[in-house]
PDB file of C-alpha atoms in Angstrom:
ATOM      1  CA  MET Z   1     107.319 128.240 142.443  1.00 47.00           C
ATOM      2  CA  THR Z   2     105.713 130.714 139.582  1.00 48.00           C
ATOM      3  CA  GLY Z   3     103.909 128.651 137.371  1.00 45.00           C
ATOM      4  CA  LEU Z   4     106.837 129.361 134.181  1.00 43.00           C
ATOM      5  CA  SER Z   5     108.972 127.498 137.278  1.00 42.00           C
ATOM      6  CA  MET Z   6     107.422 124.669 136.424  1.00 40.00           C
ATOM      7  CA  LEU Z   7     106.752 124.438 133.222  1.00 35.00           C
ATOM      8  CA  PRO Z   8     110.048 122.370 133.060  1.00 38.00           C
ATOM      9  CA  ILE Z   9     109.694 119.753 136.781  1.00 37.00           C
ATOM     10  CA  GLY Z  10     105.657 119.586 134.209  1.00 35.00           C
ATOM     11  CA  LEU Z  11     107.344 118.790 130.877  1.00 32.00           C
ATOM     12  CA  THR Z  12     109.434 116.534 132.305  1.00 34.00           C
ATOM     13  CA  LEU Z  13     106.581 114.208 134.181  1.00 33.00           C
ATOM     14  CA  ALA Z  14     105.322 114.886 130.700  1.00 35.00           C
ATOM     15  CA  LEU Z  15     108.350 113.036 127.863  1.00 37.00           C
ATOM     16  CA  ALA Z  16     108.952 110.421 131.560  1.00 37.00           C
ATOM     17  CA  ALA Z  17     105.045 109.414 131.761  1.00 37.00           C
ATOM     18  CA  SER Z  18     104.299 109.755 127.797  1.00 39.00           C
ATOM     19  CA  SER Z  19     107.705 107.134 127.151  1.00 41.00           C
ATOM     20  CA  SER Z  20     106.332 104.539 129.089  1.00 42.00           C
ATOM     21  CA  ALA Z  21     103.091 104.535 126.671  1.00 41.00           C
ATOM     22  CA  PHE Z  22     105.013 103.391 124.341  1.00 46.00           C
ATOM     23  CA  ALA Z  23     106.503 100.550 126.020  1.00 50.00           C
ATOM     24  CA  GLN Z  24     104.778  95.892 126.151  1.00 53.00           C
ATOM     25  CA  THR Z  25     105.040  93.724 127.620  1.00 61.00           C
ATOM     26  CA  ARG Z  26     108.190  90.912 126.760  1.00 73.00           C
ATOM     27  CA  HIS Z  27     107.649  89.564 124.254  1.00 81.00           C
ATOM     28  CA  ASN Z  28     108.583  85.568 123.749  1.00 87.00           C
ATOM     29  CA  THR Z  29     111.297  85.023 121.522  1.00 86.00           C
ATOM     30  CA  ASP Z  30     111.629  81.695 121.986  1.00 88.00           C
ATOM     31  CA  ALA Z  31     108.115  80.986 120.472  1.00 92.00           C
ATOM     32  CA  PRO Z  32     108.767  78.844 117.117  1.00 92.00           C
ATOM     33  CA  ILE Z  33     108.500  81.275 113.810  1.00 93.00           C
ATOM     34  CA  ASP Z  34     105.839  80.701 111.567  1.00 95.00           C
ATOM     35  CA  PHE Z  35     106.656  82.326 107.744  1.00 95.00           C
ATOM     36  CA  ALA Z  36     104.039  82.560 104.132  1.00 97.00           C
ATOM     37  CA  ALA Z  37     105.552  84.436 101.789  1.00 98.00           C
ATOM     38  CA  GLN Z  38     104.314  84.221  97.819  1.00 98.00           C
ATOM     39  CA  GLN Z  39     108.399  82.436  97.018  1.00 98.00           C
ATOM     40  CA  ILE Z  40     111.275  81.360  99.081  1.00 97.00           C
ATOM     41  CA  GLU Z  41     114.831  80.105  98.124  1.00 97.00           C
ATOM     42  CA  LEU Z  42     116.919  77.986  99.729  1.00 93.00           C
ATOM     43  CA  GLN Z  43     120.240  79.037  99.502  1.00 93.00           C
ATOM     44  CA  ASP Z  44     121.602  75.554 102.039  1.00 88.00           C
ATOM     45  CA  ARG Z  45     125.834  77.177 101.564  1.00 90.00           C
ATOM     46  CA  ALA Z  46     124.783  79.563 102.476  1.00 92.00           C
ATOM     47  CA  ASN Z  47     122.480  79.101 105.177  1.00 92.00           C
ATOM     48  CA  ARG Z  48     119.735  81.758 104.833  1.00 94.00           C
ATOM     49  CA  VAL Z  49     116.516  81.747 103.258  1.00 95.00           C
ATOM     50  CA  LEU Z  50     115.158  84.509 100.697  1.00 98.00           C
ATOM     51  CA  LEU Z  51     111.168  85.598 101.341  1.00 98.00           C
ATOM     52  CA  SER Z  52     109.582  87.540  98.819  1.00 98.00           C
ATOM     53  CA  GLY Z  53     106.125  88.839  98.331  1.00 97.00           C
ATOM     54  CA  ASN Z  54     104.134  89.569 100.350  1.00 97.00           C
ATOM     55  CA  VAL Z  55     105.546  88.057 103.269  1.00 98.00           C
ATOM     56  CA  ARG Z  56     104.407  86.973 107.178  1.00 98.00           C
ATOM     57  CA  ILE Z  57     106.270  86.275 110.068  1.00 97.00           C
ATOM     58  CA  THR Z  58     104.494  85.354 113.064  1.00 97.00           C
ATOM     59  CA  GLN Z  59     106.702  84.784 116.811  1.00 96.00           C
ATOM     60  CA  ALA Z  60     103.174  84.556 119.253  1.00 93.00           C
ATOM     61  CA  GLU Z  61     101.663  87.465 119.426  1.00 94.00           C
ATOM     62  CA  MET Z  62     103.637  89.341 116.683  1.00 96.00           C
ATOM     63  CA  THR Z  63     103.992  89.595 113.095  1.00 98.00           C
ATOM     64  CA  LEU Z  64     106.163  91.065 111.288  1.00 98.00           C
ATOM     65  CA  THR Z  65     105.605  91.659 107.831  1.00 98.00           C
ATOM     66  CA  ALA Z  66     107.068  93.468 104.168  1.00 99.00           C
ATOM     67  CA  ALA Z  67     107.492  92.690 100.533  1.00 98.00           C
ATOM     68  CA  ARG Z  68     110.773  90.776 101.149  1.00 98.00           C
ATOM     69  CA  MET Z  69     113.210  88.385 103.338  1.00 98.00           C
ATOM     70  CA  THR Z  70     116.467  86.597 103.961  1.00 98.00           C
ATOM     71  CA  VAL Z  71     116.494  84.506 107.005  1.00 96.00           C
ATOM     72  CA  SER Z  72     120.026  82.642 107.745  1.00 96.00           C
ATOM     73  CA  TYR Z  73     120.291  80.371 110.616  1.00 92.00           C
ATOM     74  CA  THR Z  74     123.154  79.367 112.085  1.00 88.00           C
ATOM     75  CA  GLY Z  75     124.505  75.386 110.771  1.00 76.00           C
ATOM     76  CA  GLN Z  76     123.968  74.434 114.434  1.00 74.00           C
ATOM     77  CA  VAL Z  77     120.560  71.468 114.326  1.00 70.00           C
ATOM     78  CA  VAL Z  78     118.294  71.220 116.726  1.00 76.00           C
ATOM     79  CA  ASP Z  79     115.473  68.807 117.533  1.00 78.00           C
ATOM     80  CA  GLY Z  80     116.010  68.652 113.871  1.00 75.00           C
ATOM     81  CA  SER Z  81     115.338  72.093 112.614  1.00 79.00           C
ATOM     82  CA  PRO Z  82     118.723  74.763 112.254  1.00 80.00           C
ATOM     83  CA  GLN Z  83     119.153  77.209 114.446  1.00 88.00           C
ATOM     84  CA  VAL Z  84     117.770  81.361 113.018  1.00 92.00           C
ATOM     85  CA  SER Z  85     119.641  83.998 114.329  1.00 94.00           C
ATOM     86  CA  ARG Z  86     118.246  86.888 112.120  1.00 97.00           C
ATOM     87  CA  LEU Z  87     115.984  87.832 109.531  1.00 97.00           C
ATOM     88  CA  ASP Z  88     115.995  90.936 107.030  1.00 98.00           C
ATOM     89  CA  ALA Z  89     112.934  92.473 106.698  1.00 98.00           C
ATOM     90  CA  ALA Z  90     113.204  95.150 103.575  1.00 98.00           C
ATOM     91  CA  GLY Z  91     109.882  96.756 101.867  1.00 97.00           C
ATOM     92  CA  GLY Z  92     106.503  98.139 103.638  1.00 97.00           C
ATOM     93  CA  VAL Z  93     108.025  96.005 107.053  1.00 98.00           C
ATOM     94  CA  THR Z  94     105.194  96.667 109.752  1.00 98.00           C
ATOM     95  CA  VAL Z  95     106.136  95.566 112.661  1.00 97.00           C
ATOM     96  CA  SER Z  96     102.227  94.722 114.454  1.00 95.00           C
ATOM     97  CA  ARG Z  97     102.950  93.515 118.621  1.00 91.00           C
ATOM     98  CA  PRO Z  98      99.268  93.749 120.581  1.00 88.00           C
ATOM     99  CA  GLU Z  99      98.233  97.291 121.303  1.00 85.00           C
ATOM    100  CA  GLN Z 100     101.373  98.213 118.699  1.00 90.00           C
ATOM    101  CA  THR Z 101     102.467  99.075 115.545  1.00 95.00           C
ATOM    102  CA  ALA Z 102     105.591 100.146 113.724  1.00 96.00           C
ATOM    103  CA  ARG Z 103     106.346 101.213 110.657  1.00 97.00           C
ATOM    104  CA  SER Z 104     109.455 101.054 108.009  1.00 97.00           C
ATOM    105  CA  GLN Z 105     111.783 100.888 105.323  1.00 97.00           C
ATOM    106  CA  TYR Z 106     114.234  97.991 106.590  1.00 98.00           C
ATOM    107  CA  ALA Z 107     114.116  96.671 109.794  1.00 98.00           C
ATOM    108  CA  VAL Z 108     116.625  93.198 110.996  1.00 98.00           C
ATOM    109  CA  TYR Z 109     115.741  91.617 113.686  1.00 98.00           C
ATOM    110  CA  ASP Z 110     118.002  89.693 115.978  1.00 97.00           C
ATOM    111  CA  LEU Z 111     117.143  86.229 117.079  1.00 95.00           C
ATOM    112  CA  ASN Z 112     119.659  86.027 119.665  1.00 94.00           C
ATOM    113  CA  ARG Z 113     119.899  90.235 121.520  1.00 96.00           C
ATOM    114  CA  ARG Z 114     115.917  89.374 121.154  1.00 96.00           C
ATOM    115  CA  VAL Z 115     115.899  93.638 119.494  1.00 97.00           C
ATOM    116  CA  ILE Z 116     114.088  94.690 116.368  1.00 97.00           C
ATOM    117  CA  THR Z 117     115.918  97.795 114.602  1.00 97.00           C
ATOM    118  CA  MET Z 118     113.990  99.045 111.561  1.00 97.00           C
ATOM    119  CA  VAL Z 119     115.135 101.959 110.106  1.00 96.00           C
ATOM    120  CA  GLY Z 120     113.758 104.812 107.493  1.00 92.00           C
ATOM    121  CA  ALA Z 121     110.706 106.529 107.246  1.00 91.00           C
ATOM    122  CA  VAL Z 122     109.687 104.969 109.930  1.00 95.00           C
ATOM    123  CA  THR Z 123     107.067 105.075 113.029  1.00 94.00           C
ATOM    124  CA  LEU Z 124     105.815 104.107 115.944  1.00 93.00           C
ATOM    125  CA  ARG Z 125     101.871 103.895 116.330  1.00 93.00           C
ATOM    126  CA  GLN Z 126      99.532 103.037 119.355  1.00 90.00           C
ATOM    127  CA  GLY Z 127      96.534 104.184 120.265  1.00 88.00           C
ATOM    128  CA  ALA Z 128      96.693 107.680 119.353  1.00 88.00           C
ATOM    129  CA  ASN Z 129      99.524 108.348 120.450  1.00 91.00           C
ATOM    130  CA  ASN Z 130     102.567 108.134 117.495  1.00 89.00           C
ATOM    131  CA  ILE Z 131     105.826 109.386 117.037  1.00 92.00           C
ATOM    132  CA  SER Z 132     108.203 109.406 113.760  1.00 92.00           C
ATOM    133  CA  GLY Z 133     111.601 109.126 113.539  1.00 93.00           C
ATOM    134  CA  GLY Z 134     115.110 107.574 111.550  1.00 92.00           C
ATOM    135  CA  ARG Z 135     115.535 104.111 113.857  1.00 94.00           C
ATOM    136  CA  LEU Z 136     113.631 102.291 115.709  1.00 95.00           C
ATOM    137  CA  SER Z 137     114.672  99.807 118.590  1.00 95.00           C
ATOM    138  CA  ILE Z 138     112.363  97.433 119.567  1.00 93.00           C
ATOM    139  CA  ASP Z 139     113.944  95.531 122.977  1.00 94.00           C
ATOM    140  CA  LEU Z 140     111.791  92.348 122.497  1.00 92.00           C
ATOM    141  CA  ASP Z 141     112.915  91.588 125.978  1.00 91.00           C
ATOM    142  CA  THR Z 142     112.383  94.710 127.899  1.00 90.00           C
ATOM    143  CA  GLY Z 143     109.821  95.460 126.238  1.00 85.00           C
ATOM    144  CA  ARG Z 144     111.036  99.042 125.640  1.00 89.00           C
ATOM    145  CA  ALA Z 145     111.276 100.738 123.141  1.00 89.00           C
ATOM    146  CA  THR Z 146     114.178 103.571 121.261  1.00 92.00           C
ATOM    147  CA  ILE Z 147     113.572 106.347 118.450  1.00 91.00           C
ATOM    148  CA  ASP Z 148     115.816 108.187 117.053  1.00 89.00           C
ATOM    149  CA  GLY Z 149     116.727 111.158 113.959  1.00 85.00           C
ATOM    150  CA  SER Z 150     119.215 109.055 112.957  1.00 75.00           C
ATOM    151  CA  GLY Z 151     119.435 108.865 108.829  1.00 59.00           C
ATOM    152  CA  VAL Z 152     116.253 111.163 108.877  1.00 46.00           C
ATOM    153  CA  ARG Z 153     115.963 114.015 106.432  1.00 48.00           C
ATOM    154  CA  GLY Z 154     112.718 115.870 104.218  1.00 41.00           C
ATOM    155  CA  GLY Z 155     110.584 118.110 106.520  1.00 39.00           C
ATOM    156  CA  ALA Z 156     107.863 116.873 109.079  1.00 41.00           C
ATOM    157  CA  THR Z 157     104.238 117.817 109.908  1.00 43.00           C
ATOM    158  CA  PRO Z 158     104.485 116.731 114.128  1.00 44.00           C
ATOM    159  CA  GLY Z 159     102.329 113.541 114.828  1.00 44.00           C
ATOM    160  CA  GLN Z 160     100.990 112.518 111.018  1.00 48.00           C
ATOM    161  CA  PRO Z 161     101.543 108.541 111.047  1.00 45.00           C
ATOM    162  CA  GLY Z 162     105.148 108.637 107.781  1.00 44.00           C
ATOM    163  CA  ALA Z 163     106.310 112.067 108.616  1.00 44.00           C
ATOM    164  CA  GLN Z 164     110.457 112.410 108.772  1.00 45.00           C
ATOM    165  CA  SER Z 165     111.776 115.699 110.807  1.00 44.00           C
ATOM    166  CA  SER Z 166     114.360 117.501 109.679  1.00 48.00           C
ATOM    167  CA  GLY Z 167     117.425 117.886 111.630  1.00 58.00           C
ATOM    168  CA  GLY Z 168     117.404 114.459 112.763  1.00 76.00           C
ATOM    169  CA  ARG Z 169     114.747 115.168 114.928  1.00 83.00           C
ATOM    170  CA  VAL Z 170     112.585 112.782 116.180  1.00 86.00           C
ATOM    171  CA  THR Z 171     108.445 113.705 115.386  1.00 85.00           C
ATOM    172  CA  GLY Z 172     105.532 112.812 117.653  1.00 85.00           C
ATOM    173  CA  ARG Z 173     102.209 113.981 119.249  1.00 83.00           C
ATOM    174  CA  PHE Z 174     100.869 112.280 122.471  1.00 81.00           C
ATOM    175  CA  SER Z 175      97.222 112.244 123.055  1.00 82.00           C
ATOM    176  CA  VAL Z 176      95.493 114.004 126.635  1.00 84.00           C
ATOM    177  CA  PRO Z 177      91.968 112.087 128.335  1.00 83.00           C
ATOM    178  CA  LYS Z 178      89.329 114.300 127.325  1.00 82.00           C
ATOM    179  CA  ARG Z 179      87.715 116.795 130.547  1.00 82.00           C
ATOM    180  CA  SER Z 180      83.918 116.472 130.578  1.00 79.00           C
ATOM    181  CA  GLY Z 181      82.027 119.451 131.045  1.00 67.00           C
ATOM    182  CA  GLN Z 182      83.879 121.623 129.798  1.00 59.00           C
TER     183      GLN Z 182
END
């Protein structure tokens, strides 16, 4: 095969390898959720709690921070506590897991589906690798992170944290191993 005919095969292998760079191990979604905020407002009749001011949620090894958050829960009480079903975060949202950090304007953590969806100026970073797009979905059971260009507007510089692509495209940069002695 010629070098040019090998290009599609090489690109396919490179993309397959790079997508696994953003895979994580399974998250313990059954772990309790701890929170801290400057202010809390309990809206019991609406089955929700409003947290505001440097909100920090921790579950096992994952941390979610935002300016404000709405915690929705069911009316069902188990072991003396209502069951949290959903977290809606807004304002400088960051989700940190071991070796991986994602940032956006908004995020929804659906505890029943065990999925976090982030939208608005999304960036995903793992080591020197980073990707920017419009929407990120993190499946906490499988560790799979999927990013697309939905809702993305503006100019882009690939690989720049916070950069957005034009035309609804995902942009990014993958690091490559350094060669020694060359």
